[in-house]
Structures are given as structure tokens and as C-alpha cells.
XYZ file of C-alpha atoms in Angstrom:
355
model
C 85.755 99.837 107.137
C 84.972 96.696 108.798
C 88.141 95.504 110.672
C 87.312 91.838 110.927
C 85.553 91.931 107.283
C 89.184 92.887 105.809
C 91.123 90.755 107.714
C 88.899 87.680 106.578
C 88.673 88.501 103.177
C 92.892 88.806 103.075
C 92.906 84.890 105.077
C 90.145 83.433 102.742
C 92.114 84.503 99.533
C 95.168 83.411 101.108
C 93.355 79.630 101.277
C 92.675 79.496 97.705
C 95.660 81.491 95.812
C 98.678 82.535 98.757
C 102.018 81.448 99.234
C 102.451 77.533 101.178
C 104.806 75.335 100.180
C 108.193 78.152 100.133
C 111.500 76.665 101.613
C 110.926 78.218 105.497
C 107.212 77.188 104.956
C 107.656 73.511 105.992
C 109.036 71.664 108.529
C 108.824 75.549 110.351
C 111.073 77.133 112.836
C 111.963 79.515 114.387
C 115.553 79.270 113.219
C 114.410 79.271 109.747
C 111.861 81.945 110.063
C 113.844 83.460 111.583
C 116.833 83.585 108.159
C 114.643 84.156 106.110
C 113.004 86.824 107.422
C 116.529 88.545 107.194
C 116.897 87.503 103.724
C 113.855 88.582 102.757
C 114.384 91.886 104.014
C 114.837 94.562 100.382
C 115.499 91.543 98.857
C 112.919 89.932 96.946
C 111.565 85.548 97.448
C 112.712 83.942 93.952
C 116.805 85.359 94.752
C 116.231 84.334 98.020
C 115.850 81.427 98.080
C 118.692 79.081 96.612
C 120.793 81.705 98.608
C 118.346 80.194 102.003
C 118.284 76.480 100.945
C 122.426 76.798 100.565
C 122.435 78.697 103.793
C 120.953 75.416 105.923
C 122.571 72.796 104.021
C 125.316 74.855 105.413
C 123.838 75.893 109.097
C 121.366 73.119 109.687
C 120.966 75.050 113.465
C 121.736 78.012 115.421
C 124.862 76.775 116.946
C 126.034 75.327 113.243
C 126.075 79.095 112.258
C 126.839 80.324 116.078
C 130.051 78.489 115.367
C 130.916 79.146 111.835
C 134.075 81.205 110.945
C 132.685 84.954 110.385
C 134.126 84.262 106.783
C 132.052 81.497 105.879
C 129.219 83.516 106.798
C 130.050 85.542 104.600
C 130.920 83.420 101.246
C 127.335 82.192 101.597
C 125.775 86.062 101.882
C 128.379 87.170 98.366
C 125.399 87.882 95.790
C 122.679 89.018 98.199
C 123.739 92.757 99.767
C 123.414 94.857 102.917
C 126.236 92.532 104.432
C 125.788 93.562 108.050
C 122.247 91.724 107.745
C 124.813 88.471 107.616
C 127.117 89.673 110.024
C 124.059 90.630 112.611
C 123.195 87.044 112.149
C 126.425 85.593 113.033
C 126.315 87.569 116.366
C 122.831 86.681 117.392
C 123.517 83.186 116.501
C 126.250 83.153 118.652
C 124.016 85.456 121.196
C 121.551 83.094 121.104
C 124.209 80.448 121.734
C 125.556 81.963 124.818
C 122.893 83.632 126.601
C 119.603 80.663 125.620
C 121.446 77.722 125.326
C 120.926 77.633 121.119
C 117.124 77.974 121.688
C 115.843 80.836 120.302
C 113.767 82.760 122.175
C 109.969 83.039 122.264
C 109.403 86.134 124.503
C 108.933 89.788 122.187
C 111.481 91.532 124.236
C 114.103 89.097 123.786
C 113.583 88.498 120.170
C 113.608 92.531 119.164
C 117.010 92.910 121.231
C 118.751 91.229 119.348
C 120.871 92.781 116.333
C 119.309 93.293 113.527
C 116.041 92.535 114.704
C 112.993 95.255 114.397
C 109.479 95.739 115.572
C 108.070 93.928 112.347
C 110.567 91.209 112.034
C 110.555 90.180 115.655
C 106.687 90.667 115.359
C 107.193 88.067 111.455
C 109.817 85.711 113.121
C 106.837 84.710 116.530
C 103.502 84.875 114.645
C 104.426 82.944 111.391
C 106.020 80.097 113.364
C 104.178 80.354 116.784
C 101.285 82.119 115.479
C 101.127 84.871 117.991
C 99.596 87.703 118.148
C 101.690 90.623 116.912
C 100.749 92.776 113.572
C 103.980 93.237 111.061
C 104.785 95.746 108.719
C 106.841 95.182 106.693
C 107.518 96.793 102.838
C 104.546 94.572 101.048
C 102.379 95.408 103.712
C 102.932 98.856 103.910
C 102.415 99.237 100.228
C 98.781 97.491 100.639
C 97.661 99.954 103.495
C 98.767 103.156 102.001
C 97.128 102.197 99.144
C 93.927 100.573 100.476
C 93.455 103.377 102.663
C 94.968 106.544 101.163
C 97.539 107.371 103.184
C 99.632 110.388 101.878
C 103.331 110.466 103.095
C 107.201 109.151 103.282
C 106.358 105.403 104.844
C 109.807 106.369 106.910
C 108.349 109.185 108.034
C 107.611 108.860 112.142
C 104.489 110.733 111.453
C 103.228 108.290 108.991
C 104.724 105.270 110.626
C 102.612 105.160 113.506
C 99.569 105.713 111.882
C 100.187 102.188 110.031
C 101.412 100.350 113.120
C 98.144 101.613 114.304
C 95.786 100.675 111.413
C 97.817 97.307 111.198
C 96.861 96.599 114.874
C 93.397 97.172 114.038
C 93.375 94.436 111.223
C 96.079 91.900 112.079
C 93.199 88.867 113.897
C 93.443 87.630 117.376
C 93.311 84.435 115.566
C 95.141 83.237 112.902
C 97.827 85.939 112.427
C 100.105 83.964 111.613
C 98.124 83.073 108.346
C 96.753 86.735 108.120
C 100.286 88.291 108.527
C 101.569 85.651 105.941
C 98.963 86.805 103.701
C 99.115 89.783 103.732
C 102.719 89.751 102.529
C 101.742 87.722 99.522
C 99.084 90.420 98.886
C 101.918 92.778 98.335
C 103.595 90.574 96.468
C 101.527 89.323 94.122
C 98.619 91.415 94.368
C 99.483 95.285 95.251
C 102.417 95.053 93.360
C 104.592 98.328 92.727
C 103.642 98.703 89.590
C 100.839 97.016 87.288
C 98.545 95.727 90.591
C 96.518 93.494 89.940
C 93.217 94.958 91.111
C 90.668 92.471 89.306
C 92.763 89.761 91.777
C 92.347 91.779 95.282
C 89.969 90.403 97.792
C 90.085 93.828 99.493
C 89.193 96.028 96.556
C 85.729 96.846 96.997
C 86.837 99.826 99.348
C 90.164 100.441 98.380
C 90.410 104.310 97.989
C 93.226 104.225 95.869
C 91.282 102.250 93.453
C 88.460 104.580 93.434
C 91.011 107.541 92.211
C 93.377 105.007 89.549
C 95.562 106.667 92.129
C 97.074 103.298 92.927
C 100.314 104.015 91.834
C 100.632 106.892 94.178
C 100.923 104.964 96.787
C 103.068 104.635 99.378
C 104.563 108.689 99.043
C 107.956 107.592 97.162
C 110.592 109.639 99.715
C 112.265 113.329 98.182
C 114.568 112.157 95.937
C 117.955 113.872 96.339
C 121.054 114.202 94.362
C 122.807 110.783 94.654
C 126.644 111.501 94.711
C 129.373 109.946 93.095
C 132.682 108.625 94.362
C 135.328 107.247 92.567
C 138.449 105.211 93.618
C 141.417 102.898 91.690
C 141.456 99.366 93.054
C 144.513 97.574 93.191
C 144.416 94.312 91.391
C 147.609 92.503 92.182
C 148.637 89.287 90.415
C 151.470 87.053 91.400
C 151.575 84.051 88.073
C 148.800 84.552 86.481
C 146.415 82.595 89.029
C 146.786 84.349 92.420
C 145.338 87.744 93.535
C 145.853 89.459 96.298
C 142.862 90.477 98.761
C 142.926 93.023 101.577
C 139.443 92.713 104.237
C 137.711 94.867 105.245
C 136.861 96.380 108.141
C 133.835 94.467 110.334
C 131.996 98.253 110.059
C 130.932 100.159 106.986
C 130.722 99.733 103.333
C 131.484 95.841 102.531
C 132.537 95.477 105.692
C 133.795 92.273 106.943
C 134.703 90.929 103.404
C 137.610 91.088 101.078
C 138.501 93.480 98.091
C 141.141 95.112 96.414
C 142.598 97.472 98.346
C 141.618 100.979 96.852
C 143.117 104.331 96.264
C 142.236 107.321 95.031
C 144.205 107.391 92.138
C 146.186 105.376 89.757
C 149.190 107.940 91.409
C 148.941 106.716 94.528
C 148.449 103.242 93.894
C 151.631 103.762 91.866
C 153.235 105.642 95.155
C 152.238 102.790 97.341
C 153.783 100.086 94.623
C 157.259 102.162 94.593
C 157.266 102.020 98.218
C 156.743 97.878 98.993
C 160.028 98.260 96.231
C 157.635 96.441 93.332
C 159.857 96.696 90.277
C 159.647 94.688 85.960
C 156.067 94.385 86.666
C 153.342 94.594 83.794
C 150.830 97.090 84.541
C 147.000 97.600 82.471
C 144.422 99.688 83.659
C 140.856 97.908 83.182
C 137.887 99.397 82.466
C 135.963 102.391 84.982
C 132.547 100.774 86.252
C 130.007 101.539 88.365
C 128.921 100.138 91.676
C 125.468 101.926 92.945
C 124.254 101.921 96.475
C 121.398 102.850 97.803
C 123.287 106.230 98.767
C 125.921 106.415 96.074
C 127.579 105.254 93.233
C 130.714 104.287 92.868
C 133.032 104.388 90.015
C 135.719 101.992 90.248
C 139.094 101.113 88.343
C 140.538 98.905 88.303
C 144.464 98.740 88.000
C 146.093 95.185 86.762
C 149.487 94.393 87.846
C 150.974 91.406 86.763
C 154.121 90.265 88.087
C 155.707 86.717 87.372
C 157.138 85.827 90.720
C 157.734 88.522 94.278
C 161.636 87.936 95.769
C 161.952 88.202 99.773
C 162.901 91.891 99.165
C 159.189 93.009 98.197
C 156.552 93.078 101.375
C 153.677 92.916 100.047
C 150.961 90.899 102.972
C 150.179 91.268 106.318
C 147.676 90.301 108.383
C 145.019 91.241 106.960
C 145.679 90.158 103.249
C 146.162 86.874 101.872
C 146.124 85.019 98.200
C 142.725 84.353 96.465
C 143.609 81.618 93.717
C 141.418 82.264 90.254
C 141.903 77.715 89.882
C 141.294 77.110 93.835
C 138.974 79.823 95.093
C 138.615 79.617 99.364
C 135.348 80.090 100.372
C 135.219 83.442 101.460
C 132.723 86.872 101.303
C 133.902 88.701 98.217
C 131.585 92.472 97.723
C 129.515 92.315 94.480
C 132.138 94.207 92.877
C 135.159 91.934 93.786
C 133.928 89.251 92.245
C 132.785 91.373 89.183
C 136.424 92.556 88.883
C 137.950 88.802 89.542
C 135.784 87.869 86.976
C 137.193 90.190 84.454
C 140.825 89.299 85.591
C 140.568 85.503 85.069
C 139.302 86.106 81.172
C 141.660 88.339 80.548
C 144.605 86.539 82.123
C 143.761 83.361 80.643
C 142.958 84.935 76.780
C 146.682 86.419 77.344
C 148.155 82.595 78.104
């Protein structure tokens, strides 16, 4: 394979077919590229676009993001998943505000040291925005390279990853690095797709080893599957007056870190014991349908337990600094886990139906 010829074919394809009008590609800035690259980690472009536009309207610059409450940032992230990305964005914005005078750093070592930014993301930010010579290796690029060179092995293995970085470095041209890197991402998203790749439209199909052996979908080699464990919990949905519902804020790290959710219990009996300790009486209890929420490493079966109370009296201590009363008719702008939103929607419909 001739490296110059490969990169030239990719660049020429991009001139005709590549994406050039995505929201973060117009009036380009390091800030926009950074936010878009973080959003695009494990999330498709079509999903990201409306989130990105709304995010930029609310946080048009680094200082706006740095000075915003984390709850507001998480609220804008609700539905995108992988919420550590949002927390890292907020943390990074504050570092840039405090240490770089609100200017996104242009030095690679400074960029990669920021929370939530790895080697590929740092290279993408600096190459796509400033044209600096850095190779990238996101999921799309890995797919193109592993197929073109028939590289076997899970891409998360250090041995395979090192080989891919070496290959990406050789193929990335010093000139037009920004165009080549964008083109490689577009190739993976538009042509060299996970299933049903459009090999007849690929500019580098002539020397693609996987195509020659008709084994395109064998690459990249999938990670060995483990049996996904199943966990379960009861979520206590405490409702006062059919309009306000109690939520609790999760710890800043871990699953749904910093988001507002329902109090979680091992069983209905444990939830009922909690209610008894709170001296809660004269309530209507309804067990709602169990549903499954799947994370990358386990299934989570959730049973919402709706507790309807007309009004609490002063002897019932049901809140502390980590709780709030969420008004279904006038919802606050807070970060909600996807499972919380699903339960809120279900409860809202039930309460409106029963009125």
C-alpha cells in the first residue's frame, strides 16, 4: 500500500462527498470542535446535532459553560448517555477558565491533560480546527483501517491498538491533515459502515484486503462476549398532591453520577420499611410495571413503586439537602437519568388519567 496514494484518494473522495456543513464545521472554533468531539464519543452524528445546537445556544463560550451550574449542564445532556462526558466538559471548562484565561489550549500536552480528552480526541480537536499534524483513531477510523488491512484482534487490545496508531500515523498526511481526518471519520460513518458497507463507493476498495476475501463484516474483530449480569431495584416514587414528586441526587461519580433519580431500594419490603421509619401513613401504594434499562456492562430491571400522599404533615420528615420536589407541571432544568424521565412520564400519565 502506498501511503500517499491512500490519503490522496481519501481526500479526493471527501471533496466530492464528505460532510462540510455540520453545525460544528461552520464558523469553526476549538471550543465547538471540542464539544462536538466529546458528544460524538459513542454517539451518532444525527443524534448529536440537536443536542449540540441547544448546548451552544445555552453555553456559547467556555466561560458560559464554566460558570453554569452542573445541574444545568447535565440537564442539557439528558438523553445523550455516558454522563461522565458532561461532568468532564464542565470540569474542563473551569480548568480552562482558571488556568488558560478562557482560551482553549493549542498545545497537545495541555489538551490531552484535560479531563475526558484522550489521544484521539486531542488530535481531532487540534487537527480539525487548526490543521495541526496529528493522527486520530476513533471508532470509524478503526473500522476503515482494520478492514483495509485485515487487522485481526479486538481493537481494545494494546497490541492491536498500537499497530493501528502506527498505521494511522503513516497514512495521515502532513498537509491537509484536517481534511484527511474528517474524511476518514466520514468514510467510517457513510461508506465503511458496520453492516452493509458500500464498497462500490469506497475510494480505497481497490486494495482493501477484507473486500478481496469478502470478509468486511468480520472486521473489526468484536470483543469476546461475556454474559451480561442482571441487577434489579425498586425505585420509590413519592408523590404529593398528584403534582410534585420527590427526587434524590446521585453521588457525583458512578452510574448516573450527579443526576436526579428516585430513591433506590433492594425490594418493596425495604422501601416500605423506609416509609414506616419516616412515619408516613395514609398513602396509596401502586406497583408499576417493571422495565429494563441496559448499561454497557449490565442490565438493570427497575420496578417503580408509586406512593401517593395527599399532603405531608409536619411530623413527616421526608427530605434532606440531597432531595428536591419536582413539579410535573413546571419541571425544573435539572439533569435527569433516562430511567427517571421514563418513570416521570409514566407517572404523569397515570396521575392525569386518574384525576
